[in-house]
mmCIF file of C-alpha atoms in Angstrom:
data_model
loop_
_atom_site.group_PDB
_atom_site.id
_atom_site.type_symbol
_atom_site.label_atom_id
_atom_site.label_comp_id
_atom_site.label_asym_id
_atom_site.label_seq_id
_atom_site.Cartn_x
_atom_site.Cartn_y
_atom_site.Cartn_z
ATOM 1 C CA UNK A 1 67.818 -271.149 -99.947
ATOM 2 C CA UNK A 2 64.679 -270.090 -101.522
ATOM 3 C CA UNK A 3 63.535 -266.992 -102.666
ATOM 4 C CA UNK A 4 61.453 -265.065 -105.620
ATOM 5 C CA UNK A 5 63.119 -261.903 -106.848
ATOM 6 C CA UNK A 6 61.527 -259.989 -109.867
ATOM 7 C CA UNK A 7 63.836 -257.140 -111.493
ATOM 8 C CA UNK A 8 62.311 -254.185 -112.880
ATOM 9 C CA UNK A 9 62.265 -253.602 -116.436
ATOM 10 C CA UNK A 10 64.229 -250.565 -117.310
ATOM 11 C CA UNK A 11 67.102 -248.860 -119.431
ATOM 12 C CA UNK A 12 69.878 -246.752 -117.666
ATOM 13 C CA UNK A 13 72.430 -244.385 -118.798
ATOM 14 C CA UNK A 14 75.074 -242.822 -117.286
ATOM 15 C CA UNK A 15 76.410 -239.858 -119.171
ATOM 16 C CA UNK A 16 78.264 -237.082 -117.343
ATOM 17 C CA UNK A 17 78.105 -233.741 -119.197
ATOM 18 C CA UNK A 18 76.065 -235.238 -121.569
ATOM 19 C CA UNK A 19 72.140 -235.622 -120.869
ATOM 20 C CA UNK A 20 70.824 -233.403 -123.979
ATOM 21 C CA UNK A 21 72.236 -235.950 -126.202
ATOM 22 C CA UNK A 22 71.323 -238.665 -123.973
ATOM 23 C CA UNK A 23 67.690 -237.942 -123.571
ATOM 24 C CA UNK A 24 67.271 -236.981 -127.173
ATOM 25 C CA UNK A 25 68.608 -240.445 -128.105
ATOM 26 C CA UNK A 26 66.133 -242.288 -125.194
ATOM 27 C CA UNK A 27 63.174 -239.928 -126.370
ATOM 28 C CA UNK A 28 63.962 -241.162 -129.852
ATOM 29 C CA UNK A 29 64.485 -245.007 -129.200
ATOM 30 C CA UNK A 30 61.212 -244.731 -127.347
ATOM 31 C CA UNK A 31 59.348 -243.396 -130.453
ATOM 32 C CA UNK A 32 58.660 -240.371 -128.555
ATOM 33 C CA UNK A 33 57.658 -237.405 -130.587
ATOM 34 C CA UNK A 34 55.169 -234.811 -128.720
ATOM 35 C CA UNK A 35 57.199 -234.327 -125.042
ATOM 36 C CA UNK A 36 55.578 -233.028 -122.157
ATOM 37 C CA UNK A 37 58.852 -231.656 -120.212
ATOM 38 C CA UNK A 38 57.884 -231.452 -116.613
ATOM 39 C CA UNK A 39 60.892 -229.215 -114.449
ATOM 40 C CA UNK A 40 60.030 -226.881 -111.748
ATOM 41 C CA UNK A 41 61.365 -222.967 -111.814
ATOM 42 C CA UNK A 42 64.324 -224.151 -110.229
ATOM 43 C CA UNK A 43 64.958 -226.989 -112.654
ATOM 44 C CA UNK A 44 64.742 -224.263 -115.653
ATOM 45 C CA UNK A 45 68.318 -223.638 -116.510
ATOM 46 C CA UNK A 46 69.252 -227.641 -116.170
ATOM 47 C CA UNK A 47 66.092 -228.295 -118.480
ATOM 48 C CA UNK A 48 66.715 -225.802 -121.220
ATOM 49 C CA UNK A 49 69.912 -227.581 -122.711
ATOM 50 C CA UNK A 50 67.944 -230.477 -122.739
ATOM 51 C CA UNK A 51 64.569 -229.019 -124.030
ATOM 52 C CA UNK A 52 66.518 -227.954 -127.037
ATOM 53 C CA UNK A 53 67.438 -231.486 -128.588
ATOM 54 C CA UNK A 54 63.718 -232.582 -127.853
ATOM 55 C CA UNK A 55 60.728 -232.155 -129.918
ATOM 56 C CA UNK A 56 58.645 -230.265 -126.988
ATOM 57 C CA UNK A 57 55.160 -229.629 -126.969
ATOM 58 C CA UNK A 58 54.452 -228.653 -123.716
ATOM 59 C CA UNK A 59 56.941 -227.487 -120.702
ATOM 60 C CA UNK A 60 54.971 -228.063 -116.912
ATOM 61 C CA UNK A 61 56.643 -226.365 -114.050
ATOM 62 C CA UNK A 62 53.535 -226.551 -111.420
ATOM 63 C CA UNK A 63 55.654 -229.185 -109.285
ATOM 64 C CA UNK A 64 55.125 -229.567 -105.856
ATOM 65 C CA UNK A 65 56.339 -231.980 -102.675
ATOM 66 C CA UNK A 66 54.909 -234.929 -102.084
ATOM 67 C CA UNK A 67 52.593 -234.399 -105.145
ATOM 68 C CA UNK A 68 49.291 -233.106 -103.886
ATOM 69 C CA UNK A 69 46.801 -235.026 -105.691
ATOM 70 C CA UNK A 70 45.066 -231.249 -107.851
ATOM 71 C CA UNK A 71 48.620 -230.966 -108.649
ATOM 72 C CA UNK A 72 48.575 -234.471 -110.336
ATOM 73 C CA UNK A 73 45.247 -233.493 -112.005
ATOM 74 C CA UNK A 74 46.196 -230.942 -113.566
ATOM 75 C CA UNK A 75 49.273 -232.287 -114.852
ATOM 76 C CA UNK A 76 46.957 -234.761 -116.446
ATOM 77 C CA UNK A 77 44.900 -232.880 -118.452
ATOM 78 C CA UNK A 78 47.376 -230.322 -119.685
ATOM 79 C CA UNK A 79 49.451 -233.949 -121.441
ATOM 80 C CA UNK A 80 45.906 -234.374 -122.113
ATOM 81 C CA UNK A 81 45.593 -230.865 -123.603
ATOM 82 C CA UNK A 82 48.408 -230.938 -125.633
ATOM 83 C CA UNK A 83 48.249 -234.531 -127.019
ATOM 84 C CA UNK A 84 51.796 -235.579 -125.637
ATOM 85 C CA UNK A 85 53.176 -239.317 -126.153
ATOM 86 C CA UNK A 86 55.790 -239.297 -123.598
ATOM 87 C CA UNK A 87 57.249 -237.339 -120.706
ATOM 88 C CA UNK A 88 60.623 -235.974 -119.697
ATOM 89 C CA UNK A 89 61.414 -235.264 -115.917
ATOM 90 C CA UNK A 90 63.870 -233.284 -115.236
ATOM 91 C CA UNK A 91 64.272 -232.679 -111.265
ATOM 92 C CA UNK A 92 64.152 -234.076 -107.899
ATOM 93 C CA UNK A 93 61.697 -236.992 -106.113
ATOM 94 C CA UNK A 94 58.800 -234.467 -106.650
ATOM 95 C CA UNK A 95 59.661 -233.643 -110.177
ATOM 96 C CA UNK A 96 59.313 -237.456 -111.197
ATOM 97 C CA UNK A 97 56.784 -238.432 -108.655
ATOM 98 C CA UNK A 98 54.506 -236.072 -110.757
ATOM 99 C CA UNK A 99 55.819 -237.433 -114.126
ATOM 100 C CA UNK A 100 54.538 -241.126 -112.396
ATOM 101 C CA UNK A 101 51.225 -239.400 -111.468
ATOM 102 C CA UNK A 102 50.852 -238.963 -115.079
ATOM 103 C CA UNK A 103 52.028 -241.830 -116.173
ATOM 104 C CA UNK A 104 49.563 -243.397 -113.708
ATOM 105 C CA UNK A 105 46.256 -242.527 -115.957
ATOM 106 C CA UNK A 106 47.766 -241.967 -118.976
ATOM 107 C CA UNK A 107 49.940 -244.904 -119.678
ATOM 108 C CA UNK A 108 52.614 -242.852 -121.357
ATOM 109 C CA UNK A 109 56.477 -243.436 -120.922
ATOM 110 C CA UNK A 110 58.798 -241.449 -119.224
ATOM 111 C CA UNK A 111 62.522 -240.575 -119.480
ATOM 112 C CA UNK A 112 63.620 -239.466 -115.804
ATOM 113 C CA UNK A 113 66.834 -237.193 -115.635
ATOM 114 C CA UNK A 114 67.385 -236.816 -111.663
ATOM 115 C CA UNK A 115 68.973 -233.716 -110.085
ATOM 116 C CA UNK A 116 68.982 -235.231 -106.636
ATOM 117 C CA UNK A 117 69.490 -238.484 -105.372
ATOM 118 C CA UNK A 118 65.831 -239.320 -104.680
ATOM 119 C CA UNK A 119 65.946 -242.318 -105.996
ATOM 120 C CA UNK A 120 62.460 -242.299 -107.597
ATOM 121 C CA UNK A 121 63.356 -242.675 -111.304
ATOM 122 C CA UNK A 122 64.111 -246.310 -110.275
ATOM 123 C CA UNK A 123 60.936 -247.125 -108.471
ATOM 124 C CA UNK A 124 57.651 -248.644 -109.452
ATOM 125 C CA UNK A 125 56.450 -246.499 -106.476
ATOM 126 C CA UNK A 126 54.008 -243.986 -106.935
ATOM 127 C CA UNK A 127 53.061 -241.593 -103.785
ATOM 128 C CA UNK A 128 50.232 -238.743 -104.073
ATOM 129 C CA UNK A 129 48.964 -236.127 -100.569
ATOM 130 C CA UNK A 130 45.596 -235.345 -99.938
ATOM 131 C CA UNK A 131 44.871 -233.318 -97.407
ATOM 132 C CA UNK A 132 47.116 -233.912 -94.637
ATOM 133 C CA UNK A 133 47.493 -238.383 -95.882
ATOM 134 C CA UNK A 134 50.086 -239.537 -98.485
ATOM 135 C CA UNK A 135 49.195 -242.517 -100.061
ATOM 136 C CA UNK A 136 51.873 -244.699 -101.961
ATOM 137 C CA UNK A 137 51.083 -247.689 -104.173
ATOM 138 C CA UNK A 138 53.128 -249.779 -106.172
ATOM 139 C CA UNK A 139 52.497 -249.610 -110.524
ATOM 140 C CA UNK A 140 54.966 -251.151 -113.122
ATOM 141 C CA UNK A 141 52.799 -248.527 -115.038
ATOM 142 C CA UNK A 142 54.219 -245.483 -113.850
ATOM 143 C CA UNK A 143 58.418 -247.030 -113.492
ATOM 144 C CA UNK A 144 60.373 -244.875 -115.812
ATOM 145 C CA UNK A 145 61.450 -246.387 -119.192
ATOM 146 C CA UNK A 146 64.395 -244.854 -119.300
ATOM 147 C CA UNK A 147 67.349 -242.670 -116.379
ATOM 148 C CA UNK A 148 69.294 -240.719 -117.610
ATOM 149 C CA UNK A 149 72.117 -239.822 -114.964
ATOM 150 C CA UNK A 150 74.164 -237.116 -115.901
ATOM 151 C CA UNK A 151 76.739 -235.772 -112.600
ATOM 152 C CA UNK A 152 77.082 -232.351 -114.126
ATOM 153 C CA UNK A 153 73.344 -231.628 -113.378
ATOM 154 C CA UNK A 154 74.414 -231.964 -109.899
ATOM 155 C CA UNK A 155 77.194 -229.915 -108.953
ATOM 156 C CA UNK A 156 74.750 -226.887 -108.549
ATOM 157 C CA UNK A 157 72.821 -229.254 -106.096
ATOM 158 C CA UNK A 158 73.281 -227.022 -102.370
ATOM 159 C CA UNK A 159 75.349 -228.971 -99.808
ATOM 160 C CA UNK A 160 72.993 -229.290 -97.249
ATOM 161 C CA UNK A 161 70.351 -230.814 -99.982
ATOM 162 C CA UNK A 162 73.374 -233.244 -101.414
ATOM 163 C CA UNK A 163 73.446 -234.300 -97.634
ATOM 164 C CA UNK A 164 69.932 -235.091 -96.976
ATOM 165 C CA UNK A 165 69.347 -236.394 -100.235
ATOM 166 C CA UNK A 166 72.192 -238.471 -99.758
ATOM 167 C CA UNK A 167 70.844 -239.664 -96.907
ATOM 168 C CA UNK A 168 67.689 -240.504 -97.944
ATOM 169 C CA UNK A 169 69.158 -242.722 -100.538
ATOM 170 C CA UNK A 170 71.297 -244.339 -97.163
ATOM 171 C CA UNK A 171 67.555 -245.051 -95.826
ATOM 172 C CA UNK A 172 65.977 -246.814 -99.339
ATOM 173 C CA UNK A 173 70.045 -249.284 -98.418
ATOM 174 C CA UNK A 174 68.583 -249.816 -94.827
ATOM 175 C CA UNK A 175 65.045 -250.882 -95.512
ATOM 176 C CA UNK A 176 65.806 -253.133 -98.113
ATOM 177 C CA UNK A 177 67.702 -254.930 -95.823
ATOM 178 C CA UNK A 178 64.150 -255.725 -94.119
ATOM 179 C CA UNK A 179 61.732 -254.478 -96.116
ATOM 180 C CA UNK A 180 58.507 -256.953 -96.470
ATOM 181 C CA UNK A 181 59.569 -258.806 -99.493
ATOM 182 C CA UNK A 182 63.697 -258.164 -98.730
ATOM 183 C CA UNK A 183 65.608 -261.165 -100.171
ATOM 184 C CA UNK A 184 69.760 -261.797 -100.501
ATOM 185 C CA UNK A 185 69.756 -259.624 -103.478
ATOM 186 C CA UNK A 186 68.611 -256.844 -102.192
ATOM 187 C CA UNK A 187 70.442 -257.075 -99.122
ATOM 188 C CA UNK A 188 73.728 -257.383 -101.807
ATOM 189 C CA UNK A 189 72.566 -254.596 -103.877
ATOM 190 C CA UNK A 190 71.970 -252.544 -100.677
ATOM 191 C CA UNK A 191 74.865 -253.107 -98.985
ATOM 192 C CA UNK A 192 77.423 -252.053 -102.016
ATOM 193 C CA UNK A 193 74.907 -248.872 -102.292
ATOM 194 C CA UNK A 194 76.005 -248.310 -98.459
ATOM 195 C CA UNK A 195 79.639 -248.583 -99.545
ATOM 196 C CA UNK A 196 78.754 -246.603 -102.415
ATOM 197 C CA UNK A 197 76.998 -243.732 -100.704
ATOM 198 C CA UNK A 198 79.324 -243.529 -97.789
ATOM 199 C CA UNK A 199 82.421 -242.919 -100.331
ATOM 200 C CA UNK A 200 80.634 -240.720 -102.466
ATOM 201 C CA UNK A 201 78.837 -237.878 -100.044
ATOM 202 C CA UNK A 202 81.814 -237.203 -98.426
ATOM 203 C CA UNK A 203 83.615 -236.260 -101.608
ATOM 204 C CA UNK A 204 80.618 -234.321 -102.952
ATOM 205 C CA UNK A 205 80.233 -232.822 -99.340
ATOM 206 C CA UNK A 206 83.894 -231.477 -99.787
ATOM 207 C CA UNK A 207 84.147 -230.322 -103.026
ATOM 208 C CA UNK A 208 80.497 -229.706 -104.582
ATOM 209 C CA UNK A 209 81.457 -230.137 -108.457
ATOM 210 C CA UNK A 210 83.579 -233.431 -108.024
ATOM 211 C CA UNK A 211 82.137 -235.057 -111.265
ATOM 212 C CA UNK A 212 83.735 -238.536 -109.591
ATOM 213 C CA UNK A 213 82.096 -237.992 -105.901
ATOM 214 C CA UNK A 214 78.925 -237.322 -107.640
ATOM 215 C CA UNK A 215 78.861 -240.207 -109.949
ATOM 216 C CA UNK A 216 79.862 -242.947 -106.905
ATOM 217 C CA UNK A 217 76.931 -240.917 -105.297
ATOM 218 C CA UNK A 218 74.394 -241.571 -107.897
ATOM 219 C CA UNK A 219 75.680 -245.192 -108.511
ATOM 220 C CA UNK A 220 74.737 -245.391 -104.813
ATOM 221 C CA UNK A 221 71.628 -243.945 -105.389
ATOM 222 C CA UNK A 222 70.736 -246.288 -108.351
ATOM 223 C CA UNK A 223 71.358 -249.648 -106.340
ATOM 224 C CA UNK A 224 69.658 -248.233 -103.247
ATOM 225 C CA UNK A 225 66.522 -247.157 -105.393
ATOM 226 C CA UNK A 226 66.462 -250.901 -107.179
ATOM 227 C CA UNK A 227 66.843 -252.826 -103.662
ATOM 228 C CA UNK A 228 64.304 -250.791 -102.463
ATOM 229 C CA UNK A 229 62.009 -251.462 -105.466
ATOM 230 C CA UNK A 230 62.497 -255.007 -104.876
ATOM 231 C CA UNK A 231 62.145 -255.498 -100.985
ATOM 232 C CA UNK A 232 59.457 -252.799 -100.585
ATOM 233 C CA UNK A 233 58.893 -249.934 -98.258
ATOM 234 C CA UNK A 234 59.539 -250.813 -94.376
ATOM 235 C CA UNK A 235 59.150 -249.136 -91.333
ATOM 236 C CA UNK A 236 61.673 -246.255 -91.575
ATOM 237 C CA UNK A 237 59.605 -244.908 -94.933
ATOM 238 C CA UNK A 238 56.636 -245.646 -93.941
ATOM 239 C CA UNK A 239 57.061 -243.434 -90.727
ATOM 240 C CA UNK A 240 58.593 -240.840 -93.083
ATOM 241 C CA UNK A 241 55.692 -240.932 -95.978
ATOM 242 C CA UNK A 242 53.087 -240.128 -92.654
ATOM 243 C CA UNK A 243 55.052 -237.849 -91.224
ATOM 244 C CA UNK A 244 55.891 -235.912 -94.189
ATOM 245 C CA UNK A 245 52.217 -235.818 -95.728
ATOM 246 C CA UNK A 246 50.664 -235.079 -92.290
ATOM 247 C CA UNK A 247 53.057 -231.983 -91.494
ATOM 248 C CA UNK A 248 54.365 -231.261 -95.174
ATOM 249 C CA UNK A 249 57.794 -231.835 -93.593
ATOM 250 C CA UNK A 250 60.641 -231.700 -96.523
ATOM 251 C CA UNK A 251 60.976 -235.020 -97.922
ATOM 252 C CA UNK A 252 64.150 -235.925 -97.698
ATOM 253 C CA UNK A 253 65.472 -233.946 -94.384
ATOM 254 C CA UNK A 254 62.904 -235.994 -93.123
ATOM 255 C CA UNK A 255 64.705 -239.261 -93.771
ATOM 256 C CA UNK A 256 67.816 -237.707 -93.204
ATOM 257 C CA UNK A 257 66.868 -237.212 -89.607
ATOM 258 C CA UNK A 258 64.783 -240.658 -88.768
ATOM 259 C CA UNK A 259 66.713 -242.570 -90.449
ATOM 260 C CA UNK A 260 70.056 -243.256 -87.095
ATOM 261 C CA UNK A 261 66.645 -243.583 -85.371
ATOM 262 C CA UNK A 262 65.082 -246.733 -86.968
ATOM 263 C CA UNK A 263 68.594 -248.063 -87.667
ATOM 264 C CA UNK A 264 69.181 -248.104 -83.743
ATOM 265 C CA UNK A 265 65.816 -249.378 -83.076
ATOM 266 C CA UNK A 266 65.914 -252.213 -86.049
ATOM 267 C CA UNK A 267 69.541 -253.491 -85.508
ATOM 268 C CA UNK A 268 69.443 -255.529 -82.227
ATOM 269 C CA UNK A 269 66.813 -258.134 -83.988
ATOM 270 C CA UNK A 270 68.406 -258.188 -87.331
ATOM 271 C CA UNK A 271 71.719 -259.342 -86.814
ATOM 272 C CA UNK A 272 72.655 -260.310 -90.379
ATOM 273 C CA UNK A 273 71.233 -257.387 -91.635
ATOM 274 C CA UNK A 274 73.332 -254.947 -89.157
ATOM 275 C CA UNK A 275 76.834 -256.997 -90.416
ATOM 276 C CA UNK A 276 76.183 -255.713 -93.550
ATOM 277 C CA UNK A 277 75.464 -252.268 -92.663
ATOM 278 C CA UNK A 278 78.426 -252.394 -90.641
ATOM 279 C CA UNK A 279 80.897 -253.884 -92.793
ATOM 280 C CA UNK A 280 79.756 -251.493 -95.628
ATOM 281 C CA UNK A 281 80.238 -248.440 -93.476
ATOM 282 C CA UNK A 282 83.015 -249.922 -92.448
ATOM 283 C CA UNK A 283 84.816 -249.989 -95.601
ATOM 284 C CA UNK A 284 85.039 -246.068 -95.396
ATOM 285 C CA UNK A 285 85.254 -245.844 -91.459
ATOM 286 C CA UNK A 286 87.313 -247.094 -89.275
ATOM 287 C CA UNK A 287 83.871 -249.020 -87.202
ATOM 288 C CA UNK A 288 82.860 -252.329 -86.045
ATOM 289 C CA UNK A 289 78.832 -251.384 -85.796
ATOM 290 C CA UNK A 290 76.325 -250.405 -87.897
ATOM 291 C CA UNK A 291 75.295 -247.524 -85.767
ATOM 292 C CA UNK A 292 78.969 -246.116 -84.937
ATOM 293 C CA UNK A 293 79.471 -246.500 -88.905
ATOM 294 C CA UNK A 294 76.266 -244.222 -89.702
ATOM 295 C CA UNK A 295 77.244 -241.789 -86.917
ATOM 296 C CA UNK A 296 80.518 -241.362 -87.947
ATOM 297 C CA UNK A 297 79.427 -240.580 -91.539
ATOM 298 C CA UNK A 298 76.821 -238.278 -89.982
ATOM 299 C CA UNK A 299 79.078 -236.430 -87.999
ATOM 300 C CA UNK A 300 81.220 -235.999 -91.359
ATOM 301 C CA UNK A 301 78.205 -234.358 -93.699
ATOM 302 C CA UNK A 302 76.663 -232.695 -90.826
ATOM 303 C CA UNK A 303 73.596 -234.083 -91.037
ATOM 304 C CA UNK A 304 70.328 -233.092 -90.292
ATOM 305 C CA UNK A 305 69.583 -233.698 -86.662
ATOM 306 C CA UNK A 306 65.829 -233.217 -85.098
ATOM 307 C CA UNK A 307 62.486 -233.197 -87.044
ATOM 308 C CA UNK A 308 61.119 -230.493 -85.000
ATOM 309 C CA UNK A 309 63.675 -227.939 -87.093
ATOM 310 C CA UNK A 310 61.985 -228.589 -90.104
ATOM 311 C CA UNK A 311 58.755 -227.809 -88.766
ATOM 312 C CA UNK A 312 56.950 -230.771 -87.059
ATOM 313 C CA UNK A 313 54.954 -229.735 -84.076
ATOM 314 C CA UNK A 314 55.604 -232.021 -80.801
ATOM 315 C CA UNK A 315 52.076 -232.644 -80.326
ATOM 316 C CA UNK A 316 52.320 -233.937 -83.919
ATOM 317 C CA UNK A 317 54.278 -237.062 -82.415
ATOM 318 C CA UNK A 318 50.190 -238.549 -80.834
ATOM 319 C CA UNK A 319 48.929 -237.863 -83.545
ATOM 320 C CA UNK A 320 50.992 -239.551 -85.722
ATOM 321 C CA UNK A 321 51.774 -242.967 -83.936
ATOM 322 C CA UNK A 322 48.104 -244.606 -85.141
ATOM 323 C CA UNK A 323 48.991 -244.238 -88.764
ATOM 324 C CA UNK A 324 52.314 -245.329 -88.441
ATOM 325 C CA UNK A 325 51.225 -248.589 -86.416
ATOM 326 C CA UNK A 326 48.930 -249.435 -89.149
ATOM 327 C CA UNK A 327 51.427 -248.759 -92.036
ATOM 328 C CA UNK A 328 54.119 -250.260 -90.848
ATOM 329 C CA UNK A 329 54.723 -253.938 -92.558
ATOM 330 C CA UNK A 330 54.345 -256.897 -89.780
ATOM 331 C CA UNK A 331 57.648 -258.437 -90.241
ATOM 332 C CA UNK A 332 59.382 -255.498 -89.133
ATOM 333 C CA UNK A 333 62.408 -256.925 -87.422
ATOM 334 C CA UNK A 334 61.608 -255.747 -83.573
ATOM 335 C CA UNK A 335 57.951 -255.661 -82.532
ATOM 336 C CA UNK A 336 56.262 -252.536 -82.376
ATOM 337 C CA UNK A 337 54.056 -250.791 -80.152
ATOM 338 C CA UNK A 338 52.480 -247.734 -79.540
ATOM 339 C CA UNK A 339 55.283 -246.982 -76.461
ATOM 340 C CA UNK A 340 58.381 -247.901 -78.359
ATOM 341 C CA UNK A 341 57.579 -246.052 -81.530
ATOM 342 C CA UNK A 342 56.669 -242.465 -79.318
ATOM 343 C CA UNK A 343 59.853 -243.034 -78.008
ATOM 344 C CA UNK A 344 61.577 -242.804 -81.119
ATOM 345 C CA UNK A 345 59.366 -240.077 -82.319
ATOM 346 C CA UNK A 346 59.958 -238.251 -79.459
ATOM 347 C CA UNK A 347 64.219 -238.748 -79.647
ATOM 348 C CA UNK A 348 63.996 -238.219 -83.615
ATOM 349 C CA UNK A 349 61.637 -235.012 -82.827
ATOM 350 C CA UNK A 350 64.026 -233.541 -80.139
ATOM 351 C CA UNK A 351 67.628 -234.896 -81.834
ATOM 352 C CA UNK A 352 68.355 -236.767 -78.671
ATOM 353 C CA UNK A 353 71.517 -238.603 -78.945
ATOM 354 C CA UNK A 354 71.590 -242.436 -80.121
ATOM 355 C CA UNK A 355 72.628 -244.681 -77.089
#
């Protein structure tokens, strides 16, 4: 066996019911002192506990999906503006993909406290939309210093976003397991955030305020996020990031949906990966596949089903397949080409069902 694995430098904290103390004591430790607090409108009445233990200079709620790159610039020069020495996210992939566009060209730390389970506060993965293209990149720069998970942020989180969400953690398990620098500890980390994911959503799916669904869910979250960071993006996200910047489809309903898709598509030519998709699943389902263990848990949240319901057009799917072909990294486990990926557009498009 040989392999190189690098782990990411950063400090995590799980306090339910208590991320006002929690951040204070990261802002502090961090010798933070001047905090730009970025939260959208939405975010307001999770970020005002927290605003009040920190010495705030500036509160930024301009947040927007898949970070449009004026709404990064602006971000910029209001920290500029008002002379702040670290940030504080408070919110969702888009919340703390701006805080990293920051980060980016400023060089200033952040504290991440996720309301989702975007997985993004555990990423050295930046991702900024111009015009119709997201770009992503990869910058130890812009990986938070510090998470802060706290479950009671969550239990407002709507079912149907704990379910995509969710989901889209699911998808940063499955591409790690053949992502273009994937090695056995991501595939280990991955495949306990499976278990992890598939025990938690359920719970959170039946009862939204279970402190203990939500907390296996964000453990989930975390190891998906760090395999991810580690094996780096494959095909399912990189389909995703073009699909989502050219049609400014919702970020994570969009992996929600492609995600059975890829899985299907992958499996046959990655046998070792697909045991441990299946035996994770497995652990909460009564299946022998990888597939049958994703549909099951599917079928139990409810899941999203067809892109075209959040808003891609089907003559989107031509358009789209050039960009993806070049994106997609070449050690993807079954060849692709321009016929097999329409195909999958086109069943992920309609919601066909998975043979």
């Amino acid at each position: 066996m040989r392999f190189t694995h690098e782990t990411l430098p950063q400090r995590v904290v799980f306090a339910a019911g208590e991320s006002p103390a929690a951040v204070a004591a990261e802002v502090e430790a961090l010798g933070g002192s001047r905090v730009m607090l970025i939260a959208s409108d939405r975010e307001k009445e999770l970020a005002d506990p927290i605003a009040k233990e920190i010495p705030v200079v500036l509160r930024h709620d301009e947040v927007v999906m898949h970070v449009p790159v004026e709404v990064a610039r602006r971000a910029r020069q209001a920290a500029a503006a008002a002379d702040a020495d670290i940030l504080v996210s408070v919110g969702g992939g888009s919340t703390t993909g701006l805080a990293k566009a920051v980060a980016m060209t400023t060089g200033l730390p952040i504290v991440a406290v996720p309301t989702t389970y975007a997985g993004s506060e555990a990423t050295n993965v930046w991702g900024l939309t111009e015009g119709d293209t997201k770009t992503t990149g990869v910058d130890n720069g812009v990986l938070p210093a510090s998470v802060v998970y706290d479950a009671g942020l969550l239990t407002t989180l709507p079912g149907a976003m704990t379910v995509a969400s969710g989901l889209n953690a699911m998808a940063h398990c499955v591409d790690s397991m053949w992502g273009p620098r994937a090695d056995p500890l991501d595939r280990a980390l991955a495949q306990e955030g499976i278990r992890a994911l598939a025990t938690g959503l359920p719970a959170v799916a039946d009862d939204s305020t279970s402190v203990e669904g939500i907390e296996q869910t964000l453990y989930g979250a975390y190891l998906a996020a760090v395999a991810f960071a580690s094996a780096g993006s494959g095909m399912h996200h990189k389909i995703c990031h073009v699909l989502g910047g050219m049609f400014n489809l919702p970020h994570a309903q969009t992996h929600a949906v492609v995600l059975p898709y890829v899985l299907a598509f992958n499996a046959p030519h990655a046998p070792e990966a697909e045991a441990r998709i299946a035996e994770a699943l497995g652990a909460v389902f009564d299946t022998q596949a990888a597939g049958a263990g994703l549909a099951a848990l599917r079928q139990v949240l409810d899941a999203p089903k067809a892109l075209r319901d959040y808003g891609m057009p089907e003559d989107g799917i031509a358009k789209a397949v050039g960009p993806i072909m070049k994106a997609v990294p070449a050690n993807n486990p079954t060849p692709l080409t321009d016929e097999n990926l329409t195909a999958l557009l086109e069943a992920a498009w309609a919601g066909d069902p998975i043979d």
